[in-house]
Coordinates of N, CA, C and O in Angstrom, one line a residue:
X1 N 61.4 70.8 161.9 CA 60.3 71.6 162.5 C 59.3 71.9 161.3 O 59.7 72.1 160.2
X2 N 58.1 72.0 161.7 CA 57.0 72.2 160.8 C 56.1 73.4 161.1 O 56.0 73.8 162.3
X3 N 55.5 74.0 160.1 CA 54.5 75.0 160.3 C 53.1 74.5 159.9 O 53.0 73.8 158.9
X4 N 52.1 74.9 160.6 CA 50.7 74.5 160.3 C 50.1 75.8 159.7 O 49.9 76.8 160.4
X5 N 49.7 75.7 158.4 CA 49.2 76.9 157.7 C 47.8 76.6 157.2 O 47.5 75.6 156.6
X6 N 46.9 77.6 157.4 CA 45.5 77.5 157.0 C 45.4 78.0 155.6 O 45.9 79.1 155.3
X7 N 44.7 77.2 154.8 CA 44.4 77.6 153.4 C 43.0 78.2 153.3 O 42.8 79.1 152.5
X8 N 42.1 77.6 154.0 CA 40.7 78.0 153.9 C 40.0 77.5 155.2 O 40.1 76.4 155.6
X9 N 39.2 78.4 155.8 CA 38.5 78.0 157.0 C 37.3 77.1 156.8 O 36.8 76.4 157.7
X10 N 36.8 77.1 155.5 CA 35.6 76.3 155.2 C 34.3 76.9 155.7 O 34.3 78.0 156.1
X11 N 33.3 76.1 155.7 CA 31.9 76.6 156.0 C 31.7 76.7 157.5 O 30.9 77.5 157.9
X12 N 32.5 75.9 158.3 CA 32.3 76.0 159.7 C 33.3 76.8 160.4 O 34.1 76.3 161.2
X13 N 33.4 78.1 160.0 CA 34.4 78.9 160.6 C 34.5 79.0 162.1 O 35.5 79.1 162.7
X14 N 33.3 79.0 162.7 CA 33.2 79.1 164.2 C 34.0 77.9 164.8 O 34.7 78.1 165.8
X15 N 33.7 76.7 164.3 CA 34.4 75.5 164.8 C 35.9 75.6 164.6 O 36.7 75.2 165.5
X16 N 36.3 76.1 163.5 CA 37.8 76.3 163.2 C 38.4 77.3 164.2 O 39.5 77.1 164.7
X17 N 37.7 78.4 164.4 CA 38.2 79.4 165.4 C 38.3 78.8 166.8 O 39.3 79.0 167.5
X18 N 37.4 77.9 167.2 CA 37.5 77.2 168.5 C 38.7 76.4 168.6 O 39.4 76.3 169.6
X19 N 39.0 75.6 167.5 CA 40.2 74.8 167.5 C 41.5 75.6 167.5 O 42.4 75.3 168.2
X20 N 41.5 76.7 166.7 CA 42.7 77.6 166.8 C 42.9 78.1 168.2 O 44.1 78.1 168.6
X21 N 41.9 78.4 168.9 CA 42.0 78.9 170.2 C 42.5 77.8 171.2 O 43.3 78.1 172.1
X22 N 42.1 76.6 170.9 CA 42.6 75.4 171.7 C 44.1 75.2 171.5 O 44.8 74.9 172.4
X23 N 44.5 75.3 170.3 CA 45.9 75.0 169.9 C 46.9 76.2 170.2 O 48.1 75.9 170.4
X24 N 46.4 77.4 170.4 CA 47.2 78.5 170.6 C 46.7 79.3 171.8 O 45.7 78.9 172.4
X25 N 47.4 80.3 172.2 CA 47.0 81.2 173.3 C 46.3 82.4 172.8 O 46.2 83.4 173.5
X26 N 45.8 82.4 171.6 CA 45.2 83.6 171.0 C 43.8 83.9 171.6 O 43.1 82.9 171.9
X27 N 43.5 85.1 171.6 CA 42.1 85.5 172.0 C 41.2 85.3 170.8 O 41.6 85.0 169.7
X28 N 39.9 85.6 171.1 CA 38.9 85.4 170.0 C 39.1 86.2 168.8 O 39.1 85.7 167.7
X29 N 39.4 87.5 169.0 CA 39.7 88.4 167.8 C 40.8 87.9 167.0 O 40.8 87.9 165.7
X30 N 42.0 87.6 167.6 CA 43.1 87.1 166.9 C 42.9 85.8 166.2 O 43.3 85.6 165.0
X31 N 42.2 84.9 166.8 CA 41.9 83.6 166.2 C 41.0 83.8 165.0 O 41.1 83.1 164.0
X32 N 40.0 84.7 165.1 CA 39.1 84.9 164.0 C 39.8 85.5 162.8 O 39.6 85.1 161.7
X33 N 40.7 86.5 163.1 CA 41.5 87.1 162.0 C 42.4 86.0 161.4 O 42.5 86.0 160.1
X34 N 43.0 85.1 162.1 CA 43.8 84.1 161.6 C 43.0 83.1 160.7 O 43.5 82.7 159.7
X35 N 41.8 82.8 161.2 CA 41.0 81.8 160.4 C 40.6 82.4 159.1 O 40.4 81.7 158.1
X36 N 40.5 83.8 159.0 CA 40.0 84.5 157.8 C 41.2 84.8 156.9 O 41.0 85.3 155.8
X37 N 42.4 84.5 157.3 CA 43.6 84.8 156.5 C 44.2 83.6 155.9 O 44.8 82.7 156.5
X38 N 44.0 83.5 154.6 CA 44.6 82.3 153.8 C 46.1 82.5 153.9 O 46.6 83.5 153.7
X39 N 46.7 81.4 154.2 CA 48.2 81.4 154.3 C 48.7 81.8 155.7 O 49.9 81.9 156.0
X40 N 47.7 82.0 156.7 CA 48.1 82.3 158.0 C 48.7 81.1 158.8 O 48.2 80.0 158.7
X41 N 49.8 81.3 159.5 CA 50.5 80.3 160.2 C 49.9 80.1 161.6 O 50.0 81.0 162.4
X42 N 49.2 79.0 161.8 CA 48.6 78.8 163.1 C 49.7 78.4 164.1 O 49.7 78.8 165.2
X43 N 50.5 77.4 163.7 CA 51.6 77.0 164.6 C 52.9 77.1 163.8 O 52.9 76.7 162.6
X44 N 54.0 77.5 164.4 CA 55.3 77.5 163.7 C 56.3 76.8 164.5 O 56.4 76.9 165.7
X45 N 57.2 76.1 163.8 CA 58.3 75.5 164.4 C 58.0 74.4 165.4 O 58.6 74.2 166.4
X46 N 56.9 73.6 165.1 CA 56.5 72.5 166.0 C 57.0 71.2 165.4 O 57.3 71.1 164.2
X47 N 57.0 70.2 166.2 CA 57.4 68.8 165.8 C 56.4 68.2 164.9 O 55.2 68.7 164.8
X48 N 56.8 67.1 164.2 CA 55.9 66.4 163.2 C 54.6 66.0 163.9 O 53.6 66.1 163.3
X49 N 54.7 65.3 165.1 CA 53.5 64.8 165.7 C 52.5 65.9 166.1 O 51.3 65.8 165.9
X50 N 53.0 67.0 166.6 CA 52.2 68.2 167.0 C 51.6 68.8 165.7 O 50.4 69.1 165.8
X51 N 52.3 68.9 164.7 CA 51.8 69.4 163.4 C 50.7 68.5 162.8 O 49.6 69.0 162.4
X52 N 50.9 67.2 162.8 CA 49.9 66.3 162.3 C 48.6 66.3 163.2 O 47.5 66.2 162.7
X53 N 48.8 66.4 164.5 CA 47.7 66.4 165.4 C 46.8 67.7 165.2 O 45.6 67.7 165.1
X54 N 47.5 68.8 165.0 CA 46.8 70.1 164.8 C 46.1 70.1 163.5 O 45.0 70.5 163.4
X55 N 46.8 69.5 162.4 CA 46.1 69.4 161.1 C 44.9 68.6 161.2 O 43.8 69.0 160.6
X56 N 44.9 67.4 161.9 CA 43.8 66.6 162.0 C 42.6 67.3 162.7 O 41.5 67.2 162.2
X57 N 42.9 68.0 163.8 CA 41.8 68.7 164.5 C 41.2 69.8 163.7 O 40.0 69.9 163.6
X58 N 42.0 70.5 163.0 CA 41.5 71.6 162.1 C 40.7 71.1 160.9 O 39.7 71.7 160.6
X59 N 41.2 70.0 160.3 CA 40.5 69.4 159.2 C 39.1 68.9 159.6 O 38.1 68.9 158.9
X60 N 39.1 68.3 160.8 CA 37.8 67.8 161.4 C 36.8 68.9 161.6 O 35.6 68.7 161.5
X61 N 37.3 70.1 161.9 CA 36.5 71.3 162.1 C 36.1 71.9 160.7 O 35.2 72.8 160.7
X62 N 36.7 71.4 159.6 CA 36.3 71.9 158.3 C 37.3 72.8 157.6 O 37.0 73.3 156.5
X63 N 38.4 73.0 158.1 CA 39.4 73.8 157.5 C 40.3 73.1 156.5 O 40.5 71.9 156.6
X64 N 40.8 73.8 155.5 CA 41.8 73.2 154.6 C 43.2 73.6 155.2 O 43.5 74.8 155.3
X65 N 44.0 72.6 155.5 CA 45.3 72.9 156.2 C 46.5 72.3 155.4 O 46.3 71.2 154.8
X66 N 47.6 73.0 155.5 CA 48.8 72.5 154.8 C 49.9 72.5 155.9 O 50.0 73.4 156.7
X67 N 50.7 71.4 156.0 CA 51.8 71.3 156.9 C 53.1 71.5 156.1 O 53.3 70.8 155.1
X68 N 53.9 72.6 156.4 CA 55.1 72.9 155.6 C 56.3 72.5 156.4 O 56.4 72.7 157.6

């Protein structure tokens, strides 16, 4: 099982927030807070494929992501 952790939202924070909302069931406020929190876990306990897919989408939006 893997965790998808955000290190930096980057310059396109709005795009990153949109992707976080797509990947999770979070509302706008929670997604914004998560995007602004370095080390925040976007997804926890997901499979390798789901983690890599989420990482790819978030990096395309401009975020720095780590899969643990």
